[in-house]
């Protein structure tokens, strides 16, 4: 049913949002589920057409920023993987939660207890981690053992003023072998255990989108976000004043188009389709 | 500070709640943190005075029921451990979540995917578990790995009508080597991941206390609950119409006495103190 209806619906939606692209100067791209699907042997596979699509944005004169909640590796290692997959992407084009969290930790003299992926730990090398006064969680994947979550819990509940910083608040993401629980689920677990509210660094936090826009020197109303997560990408960007498209790749599910709270400015089958339309409108 | 003030405060509180014991016919006891502290080599250590206290209740003519959220072992195995520790306790005196959940699953033709402690699995032996149409979680402890939680998540999100049954909703409990995360934390994690609301079997669910009272053939206003958990023991019992005391053992923390929502009918240093006062009032 969905397969049959999709092209017609896409056609209608396309027409609508494409008309409202005047004044767009910058594109913000989510990475996982938009550029590639993570997981498996080589660390993931590109989504068809997305390597060219990134090239087309760069050639168009539009400003481009990648905005990810990826926290399974340092930004450098993550970008190197994407380059190996064939993407034209540089470390300084990427806004990611860990470097943003590091700045915040330094500013506030916080010493983190880390519950993150082993490969993310080097991002926090410059910080004092002795006698921790906060807990930072990222997408720790298999490091989310009972033992490790319990350890983070004990640090947090032992603090007079418990501070929990969560690198994103996603529910799950899609890898080549299926859906995987994301950091938000464990954030909720610790919030409940300690009766605290986490501070989120990453999408959908407004500050996170704002820092991506500042890097591009583009105003929110001049920017369009393209992501596969209806809440964290689309909803987050819209709350920041940006327009936002949802791609029907990655973790997209048909019911997202009837989300009770968030309505994308447009839905597209994939990044390639979105970029073709955006670039075409530039030259009108 | 707390050590010095406690006797005085206990003395005042004692006077108040002890005056209101007229008509009490039955006592409901939480087990972990009231009778014993779990964990370590022998599976735990009795809290001083509690073995005698159970004997005193039984000798007094008061009806007695044990009401636990323990789900790390079958009821039989759990009771055998308590007997070895020296407690006068029988399997049919214990209300526990797993047998209650089994009855519900059978009534509703539910086939569970289990995320529980290995030692609890035999409680569900009689149930069809092929092609699951619900998820049941208990205090799985080390079985709460990322892999296992992800598996439960995938079952749940794949169901048209996702049903999550949680054996209790506790945040944490205390073992001899420290605080441990309880099932409620993982319940919250799955609730968030799948945007569902769990059905709780166990304290503080009203139905669970009601079934304990039915077993004793005692009305709520004739019963007194004694527990270490201000929300699940004290709050739950009070919502069911019972009186409830909090012991200052187990997971008790001084701030519980200023809990924003729940106020115990009385606070006692331990089970022995509570039982002495209750039994003394019986003979007035």
Coordinates of C-alpha atoms in Angstrom, one line a residue:
Chain A
X1 CA 0.0 0.0 0.0
X2 CA 2.6 2.5 1.1
X3 CA 4.9 1.6 -1.8
X4 CA 2.1 2.4 -4.3
X5 CA 1.1 5.6 -2.7
X6 CA 4.5 7.0 -1.9
X7 CA 5.4 8.5 -5.4
X8 CA 2.1 10.4 -5.6
X9 CA 2.4 11.7 -2.1
X10 CA 6.1 12.6 -2.6
X11 CA 5.1 14.4 -5.8
X12 CA 2.5 16.6 -4.0
X13 CA 4.8 17.3 -1.0
X14 CA 7.7 18.1 -3.3
X15 CA 5.7 20.7 -5.2
X16 CA 4.7 22.5 -2.0
X17 CA 8.1 22.7 -0.2
X18 CA 10.1 23.3 -3.4
X19 CA 8.1 26.6 -3.9
X20 CA 9.3 27.9 -0.6
X21 CA 13.0 27.6 -1.1
X22 CA 13.7 31.2 -1.9
X23 CA 16.4 32.7 0.3
X24 CA 18.1 29.3 1.2
X25 CA 21.8 29.8 1.7
X26 CA 22.8 26.8 3.7
X27 CA 22.1 23.1 4.1
X28 CA 22.5 21.2 7.3
X29 CA 22.8 17.4 6.9
X30 CA 22.3 14.6 9.4
X31 CA 24.7 11.8 8.6
X32 CA 23.6 8.4 9.8
X33 CA 20.5 7.3 7.9
X34 CA 20.9 10.1 5.4
X35 CA 24.4 9.7 4.0
X36 CA 24.9 6.1 5.0
X37 CA 23.5 3.2 7.0
X38 CA 25.9 2.3 9.8
X39 CA 26.9 -1.1 11.0
X40 CA 28.4 -4.3 9.5
X41 CA 31.9 -5.1 8.3
X42 CA 33.1 -1.9 6.8
X43 CA 31.2 0.3 9.3
X44 CA 28.3 0.9 7.0
X45 CA 27.2 1.4 3.4
X46 CA 26.4 4.7 1.6
X47 CA 22.7 5.3 0.8
X48 CA 22.5 5.3 -3.1
X49 CA 22.9 8.8 -4.6
X50 CA 24.1 10.4 -1.4
X51 CA 27.8 10.6 -2.3
X52 CA 27.0 12.6 -5.4
X53 CA 24.4 14.6 -3.5
X54 CA 27.0 16.0 -1.1
X55 CA 29.2 16.8 -4.1
X56 CA 26.3 18.7 -5.8
X57 CA 25.7 20.8 -2.7
X58 CA 29.4 21.8 -2.5
X59 CA 29.4 22.6 -6.2
X60 CA 26.2 24.7 -5.9
X61 CA 27.7 27.5 -3.8
X62 CA 25.3 26.6 -0.9
X63 CA 27.0 26.5 2.5
X64 CA 27.0 23.0 4.0
X65 CA 27.3 21.7 7.5
X66 CA 27.0 18.2 8.8
X67 CA 25.2 17.9 12.1
X68 CA 25.3 14.6 13.8
X69 CA 24.6 13.0 17.2
X70 CA 27.1 10.3 16.5
X71 CA 29.1 9.5 19.6
X72 CA 30.5 6.0 18.9
X73 CA 33.8 7.4 17.8
X74 CA 35.9 10.6 17.9
X75 CA 34.9 13.1 15.2
X76 CA 38.2 12.5 13.4
X77 CA 37.7 8.7 13.3
X78 CA 34.1 9.1 12.2
X79 CA 35.0 11.5 9.4
X80 CA 37.8 9.2 8.2
X81 CA 35.3 6.4 7.9
X82 CA 33.0 8.5 5.8
X83 CA 35.9 9.5 3.6
X84 CA 36.7 5.9 3.0
X85 CA 33.1 5.3 2.0
X86 CA 33.6 8.0 -0.6
X87 CA 32.1 11.1 0.9
X88 CA 33.7 14.6 0.4
X89 CA 33.6 15.6 4.1
X90 CA 36.1 17.3 6.4
X91 CA 36.4 17.2 10.2
X92 CA 35.9 21.0 10.5
X93 CA 32.6 20.7 8.6
X94 CA 31.0 18.5 11.3
X95 CA 29.1 19.6 14.4
X96 CA 29.1 16.7 16.9
X97 CA 28.1 16.4 20.6
X98 CA 31.4 15.3 22.2
X99 CA 33.5 18.4 21.2
X100 CA 30.5 20.6 22.2
X101 CA 30.2 18.8 25.6
X102 CA 34.0 19.3 26.2
X103 CA 33.6 23.0 25.8
X104 CA 30.7 23.0 28.3
X105 CA 32.6 20.8 30.8
X106 CA 35.6 23.1 30.7
X107 CA 33.5 26.3 31.1
X108 CA 31.8 24.9 34.2
X109 CA 34.8 23.1 35.8
X110 CA 33.0 19.8 35.5
X111 CA 35.0 16.5 35.9
X112 CA 33.0 13.8 34.1
X113 CA 32.5 10.2 34.8
X114 CA 32.2 8.8 31.3
X115 CA 29.7 6.2 30.1
X116 CA 30.5 6.3 26.4
X117 CA 31.9 4.1 23.6
X118 CA 35.6 3.2 24.0
X119 CA 36.4 5.0 20.7
X120 CA 34.9 8.3 22.0
X121 CA 37.1 8.5 25.1
X122 CA 40.0 10.3 23.4
X123 CA 37.7 13.4 22.8
X124 CA 37.8 13.9 26.6
X125 CA 41.6 13.4 27.0
X126 CA 42.2 17.0 28.0
X127 CA 39.7 16.9 30.9
X128 CA 40.3 16.1 34.6
X129 CA 38.3 13.0 35.3
X130 CA 39.4 12.3 38.9
X131 CA 36.8 12.6 41.7
X132 CA 33.9 13.2 39.2
X133 CA 31.2 15.7 39.8
X134 CA 29.0 14.9 36.8
X135 CA 28.1 12.0 34.5
X136 CA 28.4 12.1 30.7
X137 CA 26.6 9.5 28.6
X138 CA 26.9 8.9 24.9
X139 CA 25.8 6.1 22.6
X140 CA 27.9 3.5 24.5
X141 CA 26.3 0.5 22.7
X142 CA 27.8 -2.7 24.2
X143 CA 29.3 -0.6 27.0
X144 CA 25.8 -0.2 28.3
X145 CA 26.2 -3.2 30.5
X146 CA 24.4 -3.5 33.9
X147 CA 27.7 -3.1 35.6
X148 CA 28.6 0.2 33.8
X149 CA 25.1 1.7 34.1
X150 CA 25.2 0.8 37.8
X151 CA 28.5 2.5 38.2
X152 CA 27.3 5.7 36.5
X153 CA 24.2 5.6 38.7
X154 CA 26.3 5.3 41.9
X155 CA 28.4 8.3 40.9
X156 CA 25.3 10.3 40.1
X157 CA 23.3 9.5 43.2
X158 CA 26.3 10.2 45.4
X159 CA 26.5 13.8 44.2
X160 CA 24.9 16.5 46.3
X161 CA 24.0 18.3 43.0
X162 CA 23.7 15.5 40.4
X163 CA 24.5 16.6 36.9
X164 CA 23.8 14.3 34.0
X165 CA 24.9 15.3 30.5
X166 CA 23.5 13.3 27.6
X167 CA 25.1 13.4 24.2
X168 CA 21.8 13.4 22.3
X169 CA 18.4 11.9 23.3
X170 CA 17.6 9.6 20.4
X171 CA 15.5 6.5 21.0
X172 CA 17.0 4.2 18.5
X173 CA 18.8 4.2 15.1
X174 CA 19.1 1.7 12.3
X175 CA 22.2 -0.3 11.4
X176 CA 22.5 -2.7 8.6
X177 CA 21.5 -5.6 10.9
X178 CA 18.5 -3.8 12.5
X179 CA 17.4 -1.2 15.0
X180 CA 19.6 -0.4 17.9
X181 CA 18.9 1.4 21.2
X182 CA 20.3 4.9 21.4
X183 CA 21.6 7.0 24.2
X184 CA 18.2 8.6 25.0
X185 CA 16.9 5.4 26.4
X186 CA 19.7 5.2 28.9
X187 CA 19.4 8.9 29.7
X188 CA 15.8 8.2 30.7
X189 CA 16.9 5.2 32.8
X190 CA 19.3 7.3 34.8
X191 CA 16.9 10.2 35.0
X192 CA 14.4 7.9 36.6
X193 CA 16.9 6.2 38.9
X194 CA 18.2 9.4 40.3
X195 CA 15.1 11.7 39.9
X196 CA 17.1 14.2 37.8
X197 CA 16.7 15.8 34.4
X198 CA 19.5 15.4 32.0
X199 CA 21.1 18.3 30.0
X200 CA 21.1 17.3 26.4
X201 CA 24.1 18.3 24.2
X202 CA 23.3 17.4 20.6
X203 CA 20.1 17.4 18.5
X204 CA 17.3 18.4 19.3
X205 CA 18.9 21.0 21.6
X206 CA 18.5 24.5 20.2
X207 CA 22.0 25.5 21.2
X208 CA 23.4 22.7 19.1
X209 CA 21.7 23.8 15.9
X210 CA 22.6 27.4 16.7
X211 CA 26.3 26.5 16.9
X212 CA 26.1 24.6 13.5
X213 CA 24.5 27.8 12.0
X214 CA 27.1 30.0 13.5
X215 CA 29.8 27.9 11.9
X216 CA 28.1 28.4 8.5
X217 CA 27.4 32.1 9.2
X218 CA 23.8 31.6 8.1
X219 CA 20.5 32.6 9.8
X220 CA 18.0 29.9 10.8
X221 CA 15.5 31.1 8.2
X222 CA 18.2 30.8 5.5
X223 CA 18.9 27.2 6.3
X224 CA 17.3 23.8 5.6
X225 CA 17.9 20.7 7.7
X226 CA 17.7 17.2 6.1
X227 CA 17.4 14.2 8.4
X228 CA 15.8 10.8 9.0
X229 CA 14.7 11.5 12.6
X230 CA 11.3 13.3 12.8
X231 CA 11.8 14.5 16.3
X232 CA 15.5 15.2 16.7
X233 CA 16.4 16.4 13.2
X234 CA 13.1 17.8 11.9
X235 CA 11.5 19.0 15.1
X236 CA 14.7 20.3 16.6
X237 CA 15.6 22.3 13.5
X238 CA 12.1 23.8 13.1
X239 CA 12.2 24.9 16.8
X240 CA 15.3 26.7 16.0
X241 CA 13.6 28.6 13.1
X242 CA 15.0 26.4 10.2
X243 CA 13.0 24.5 7.6
X244 CA 13.4 20.8 7.7
X245 CA 12.9 17.8 5.4
X246 CA 12.6 14.2 6.4
X247 CA 14.1 11.5 4.1
X248 CA 12.5 8.1 3.8
X249 CA 15.8 6.3 4.5
X250 CA 17.5 5.3 7.7
X251 CA 15.2 5.0 10.7
X252 CA 12.3 6.6 8.8
X253 CA 9.0 4.8 9.4
X254 CA 5.8 5.6 7.4
X255 CA 4.0 6.5 10.7
X256 CA 6.5 9.4 11.1
X257 CA 4.4 11.3 8.4
X258 CA 1.5 11.3 10.9
X259 CA 3.6 12.3 13.9
X260 CA 1.3 13.9 16.5
X261 CA 3.7 16.8 17.2
X262 CA 6.1 17.3 14.3
X263 CA 5.3 17.9 10.7
X264 CA 8.2 18.2 8.3
X265 CA 8.2 21.0 5.7
X266 CA 8.6 18.2 3.1
X267 CA 9.2 14.4 2.8
X268 CA 11.6 13.1 0.2
X269 CA 12.6 9.6 -0.8
X270 CA 16.2 10.2 -0.1
X271 CA 19.0 12.8 0.1
X272 CA 19.6 12.7 -3.7
X273 CA 16.0 13.7 -4.4
X274 CA 16.1 16.5 -1.9
X275 CA 19.3 17.9 -3.3
X276 CA 18.2 17.8 -6.9
X277 CA 15.1 19.8 -6.0
X278 CA 17.0 22.3 -3.9
X279 CA 19.8 22.9 -6.4
X280 CA 17.2 23.2 -9.3
X281 CA 15.4 25.9 -7.4
X282 CA 18.6 27.9 -6.9
X283 CA 18.9 28.5 -10.6
X284 CA 15.4 29.6 -11.2
Chain B
X1 CA 23.8 14.7 63.4
X2 CA 21.2 12.2 62.1
X3 CA 22.5 9.6 64.5
X4 CA 22.0 11.9 67.5
X5 CA 18.6 13.1 66.5
X6 CA 17.2 9.8 65.4
X7 CA 16.2 8.4 68.9
X8 CA 14.3 11.5 69.8
X9 CA 12.5 11.7 66.5
X10 CA 11.7 8.0 66.6
X11 CA 10.3 8.4 70.0
X12 CA 7.9 11.2 69.0
X13 CA 6.8 9.4 65.8
X14 CA 6.4 6.1 67.8
X15 CA 4.0 7.7 70.2
X16 CA 1.8 9.0 67.4
X17 CA 1.4 6.0 65.2
X18 CA 1.4 3.5 68.1
X19 CA -1.8 5.2 69.4
X20 CA -3.6 4.4 66.1
X21 CA -3.0 0.7 66.0
X22 CA -6.5 -0.3 67.3
X23 CA -8.2 -2.8 65.0
X24 CA -5.0 -4.1 63.3
X25 CA -5.4 -7.7 62.4
X26 CA -2.7 -8.3 59.9
X27 CA 0.9 -7.3 59.1
X28 CA 2.4 -7.2 55.6
X29 CA 6.1 -7.3 55.4
X30 CA 8.5 -6.3 52.6
X31 CA 11.4 -8.7 52.6
X32 CA 14.6 -7.2 51.1
X33 CA 15.9 -4.3 53.3
X34 CA 13.4 -5.3 56.1
X35 CA 14.2 -8.9 56.9
X36 CA 17.7 -9.0 55.3
X37 CA 20.2 -7.2 53.1
X38 CA 20.7 -9.1 49.9
X39 CA 24.0 -9.8 48.1
X40 CA 27.4 -11.2 48.9
X41 CA 28.5 -14.8 49.4
X42 CA 25.6 -16.4 51.2
X43 CA 23.0 -14.3 49.3
X44 CA 22.6 -11.8 52.1
X45 CA 22.6 -11.2 55.9
X46 CA 19.6 -10.9 58.3
X47 CA 19.0 -7.4 59.6
X48 CA 19.6 -7.7 63.4
X49 CA 16.4 -8.5 65.3
X50 CA 14.3 -9.4 62.3
X51 CA 14.4 -13.2 62.6
X52 CA 12.9 -12.8 66.1
X53 CA 10.5 -10.2 65.0
X54 CA 8.9 -12.5 62.4
X55 CA 8.6 -15.2 65.1
X56 CA 6.9 -12.6 67.4
X57 CA 4.3 -11.7 64.8
X58 CA 3.5 -15.4 64.2
X59 CA 3.2 -16.0 68.0
X60 CA 1.0 -12.9 68.5
X61 CA -2.0 -14.2 66.6
X62 CA -1.7 -11.4 64.0
X63 CA -2.0 -12.6 60.4
X64 CA 1.2 -12.3 58.4
X65 CA 1.9 -12.0 54.7
X66 CA 5.2 -11.3 53.0
X67 CA 4.9 -9.0 50.0
X68 CA 8.0 -8.7 47.8
X69 CA 9.0 -7.4 44.4
X70 CA 11.9 -9.9 44.4
X71 CA 12.3 -11.4 40.9
X72 CA 15.8 -12.6 40.9
X73 CA 14.7 -16.2 41.7
X74 CA 11.6 -18.3 41.8
X75 CA 9.5 -17.9 44.9
X76 CA 10.6 -21.4 46.1
X77 CA 14.3 -20.7 45.7
X78 CA 14.0 -17.3 47.3
X79 CA 12.1 -18.7 50.3
X80 CA 14.6 -21.5 50.7
X81 CA 17.3 -18.9 51.0
X82 CA 15.5 -17.0 53.7
X83 CA 14.9 -20.2 55.6
X84 CA 18.6 -21.0 55.5
X85 CA 19.2 -17.5 56.9
X86 CA 17.0 -18.5 59.8
X87 CA 13.6 -17.0 59.0
X88 CA 10.3 -18.8 59.7
X89 CA 8.7 -18.3 56.3
X90 CA 6.8 -20.6 53.9
X91 CA 6.3 -20.3 50.1
X92 CA 2.5 -19.9 50.5
X93 CA 3.0 -16.9 52.8
X94 CA 4.7 -14.9 50.0
X95 CA 3.1 -12.6 47.4
X96 CA 5.5 -12.2 44.5
X97 CA 5.3 -10.6 41.0
X98 CA 6.2 -13.6 38.8
X99 CA 3.3 -15.9 39.9
X100 CA 0.9 -13.0 39.7
X101 CA 2.2 -12.2 36.2
X102 CA 1.8 -15.8 35.1
X103 CA -1.9 -15.7 36.0
X104 CA -2.4 -12.5 34.0
X105 CA -0.5 -13.8 31.0
X106 CA -2.6 -17.0 31.0
X107 CA -5.9 -15.1 31.3
X108 CA -5.0 -12.8 28.4
X109 CA -3.4 -15.5 26.1
X110 CA -0.1 -13.6 26.1
X111 CA 3.1 -15.3 25.0
X112 CA 6.0 -13.5 26.7
X113 CA 9.4 -12.6 25.6
X114 CA 11.3 -12.7 28.9
X115 CA 14.0 -10.3 30.0
X116 CA 14.5 -11.6 33.5
X117 CA 17.1 -13.2 35.8
X118 CA 18.0 -16.8 34.7
X119 CA 16.8 -18.1 38.1
X120 CA 13.3 -16.7 37.5
X121 CA 12.7 -18.4 34.1
X122 CA 11.3 -21.6 35.7
X123 CA 8.3 -19.6 37.0
X124 CA 7.2 -19.2 33.3
X125 CA 7.7 -22.9 32.4
X126 CA 4.1 -23.5 31.8
X127 CA 3.6 -20.7 29.3
X128 CA 3.9 -20.7 25.5
X129 CA 6.8 -18.4 24.6
X130 CA 7.0 -19.0 20.8
X131 CA 6.2 -16.0 18.6
X132 CA 5.9 -13.6 21.5
X133 CA 3.2 -11.0 21.7
X134 CA 4.4 -9.1 24.8
X135 CA 7.6 -8.4 26.8
X136 CA 7.9 -9.2 30.5
X137 CA 10.8 -7.6 32.4
X138 CA 12.0 -8.4 35.9
X139 CA 15.1 -7.5 37.9
X140 CA 17.4 -9.2 35.4
X141 CA 20.6 -7.7 37.0
X142 CA 23.6 -8.7 34.8
X143 CA 21.1 -10.0 32.1
X144 CA 20.4 -6.3 31.5
X145 CA 23.1 -6.2 28.8
X146 CA 22.8 -3.9 25.8
X147 CA 22.2 -7.0 23.6
X148 CA 19.4 -8.3 25.7
X149 CA 17.7 -4.9 26.1
X150 CA 18.0 -4.4 22.4
X151 CA 16.4 -7.8 21.8
X152 CA 13.4 -7.0 24.0
X153 CA 13.1 -3.6 22.3
X154 CA 13.0 -5.2 18.9
X155 CA 10.2 -7.6 19.9
X156 CA 8.2 -4.7 21.4
X157 CA 8.6 -2.3 18.6
X158 CA 7.7 -5.0 16.1
X159 CA 4.3 -5.6 17.8
X160 CA 1.2 -3.9 16.4
X161 CA -0.1 -3.5 19.9
X162 CA 3.1 -3.4 22.1
X163 CA 2.5 -4.8 25.6
X164 CA 5.2 -4.3 28.2
X165 CA 4.7 -6.0 31.6
X166 CA 7.1 -4.9 34.4
X167 CA 7.6 -6.9 37.5
X168 CA 7.7 -3.9 39.8
X169 CA 8.9 -0.4 39.1
X170 CA 11.6 0.1 41.7
X171 CA 14.5 2.5 41.0
X172 CA 17.2 0.7 43.0
X173 CA 17.8 -1.5 46.0
X174 CA 20.6 -2.0 48.4
X175 CA 22.8 -5.1 48.5
X176 CA 25.7 -5.7 50.9
X177 CA 28.1 -4.2 48.3
X178 CA 26.1 -1.1 47.5
X179 CA 23.1 0.2 45.6
X180 CA 21.9 -1.7 42.5
X181 CA 19.6 -0.5 39.7
X182 CA 16.2 -2.2 39.8
X183 CA 13.7 -3.2 37.1
X184 CA 11.9 0.2 37.0
X185 CA 14.9 1.9 35.4
X186 CA 14.8 -0.5 32.5
X187 CA 11.0 -0.3 32.3
X188 CA 11.4 3.5 31.8
X189 CA 14.1 2.8 29.2
X190 CA 11.8 0.6 27.1
X191 CA 8.8 2.9 27.7
X192 CA 10.8 5.7 26.1
X193 CA 12.3 3.6 23.3
X194 CA 8.8 2.4 22.1
X195 CA 6.6 5.2 23.4
X196 CA 4.5 2.8 25.5
X197 CA 3.3 2.6 29.1
X198 CA 4.2 -0.5 31.0
X199 CA 1.7 -2.4 33.1
X200 CA 3.2 -3.0 36.5
X201 CA 2.7 -6.2 38.4
X202 CA 4.1 -5.9 41.9
X203 CA 4.3 -3.1 44.4
X204 CA 3.1 -0.3 44.2
X205 CA 0.2 -1.6 42.0
X206 CA -3.1 -1.6 44.0
X207 CA -4.1 -5.0 42.7
X208 CA -0.9 -6.5 44.1
X209 CA -1.5 -5.3 47.6
X210 CA -5.2 -6.4 47.3
X211 CA -4.2 -9.9 46.4
X212 CA -1.9 -10.0 49.5
X213 CA -4.8 -8.8 51.7
X214 CA -7.2 -11.4 50.1
X215 CA -4.8 -14.2 50.9
X216 CA -4.8 -13.0 54.6
X217 CA -8.6 -12.3 54.6
X218 CA -8.0 -8.9 56.1
X219 CA -9.4 -5.5 55.1
X220 CA -7.0 -2.8 54.1
X221 CA -7.8 -0.7 57.2
X222 CA -7.0 -3.7 59.4
X223 CA -3.6 -4.1 57.9
X224 CA -0.2 -2.4 58.4
X225 CA 2.6 -2.6 55.8
X226 CA 6.3 -2.4 56.9
X227 CA 8.8 -1.6 54.2
X228 CA 12.0 0.3 53.4
X229 CA 10.8 1.8 50.1
X230 CA 8.9 5.1 50.7
X231 CA 7.2 5.0 47.3
X232 CA 6.6 1.4 46.5
X233 CA 6.0 0.0 50.0
X234 CA 4.6 2.9 52.0
X235 CA 2.9 4.9 49.2
X236 CA 1.5 1.9 47.5
X237 CA 0.0 0.4 50.7
X238 CA -1.5 3.7 51.7
X239 CA -3.1 4.1 48.3
X240 CA -4.7 0.8 48.9
X241 CA -6.1 2.0 52.3
X242 CA -3.6 0.4 54.5
X243 CA -1.4 2.0 57.1
X244 CA 2.4 1.9 56.5
X245 CA 5.6 2.2 58.4
X246 CA 9.0 2.9 56.9
X247 CA 12.0 1.2 58.5
X248 CA 15.4 3.0 58.6
X249 CA 17.2 -0.1 57.1
X250 CA 17.8 -1.3 53.6
X251 CA 17.5 1.4 51.0
X252 CA 16.1 3.9 53.5
X253 CA 17.7 7.4 53.2
X254 CA 17.1 10.2 55.6
X255 CA 15.6 12.4 52.9
X256 CA 12.8 9.9 52.5
X257 CA 11.2 11.4 55.7
X258 CA 10.8 14.7 53.7
X259 CA 9.5 13.0 50.6
X260 CA 7.4 15.5 48.6
X261 CA 4.5 13.1 48.0
X262 CA 4.5 10.2 50.5
X263 CA 4.4 10.5 54.3
X264 CA 4.6 7.2 56.3
X265 CA 2.2 6.7 59.2
X266 CA 5.4 6.2 61.2
X267 CA 9.2 5.8 60.9
X268 CA 11.0 3.1 62.9
X269 CA 14.7 2.2 63.2
X270 CA 14.1 -1.4 62.1
X271 CA 11.6 -4.2 62.0
X272 CA 12.3 -5.4 65.5
X273 CA 11.3 -1.9 66.9
X274 CA 8.1 -1.9 64.8
X275 CA 7.0 -5.3 65.9
X276 CA 7.7 -4.7 69.6
X277 CA 5.4 -1.7 69.5
X278 CA 2.7 -3.4 67.4
X279 CA 2.6 -6.5 69.6
X280 CA 2.7 -4.4 72.8
X281 CA -0.4 -2.4 71.7
X282 CA -2.3 -5.7 71.0
X283 CA -2.3 -6.5 74.7
X284 CA -3.5 -3.1 75.9

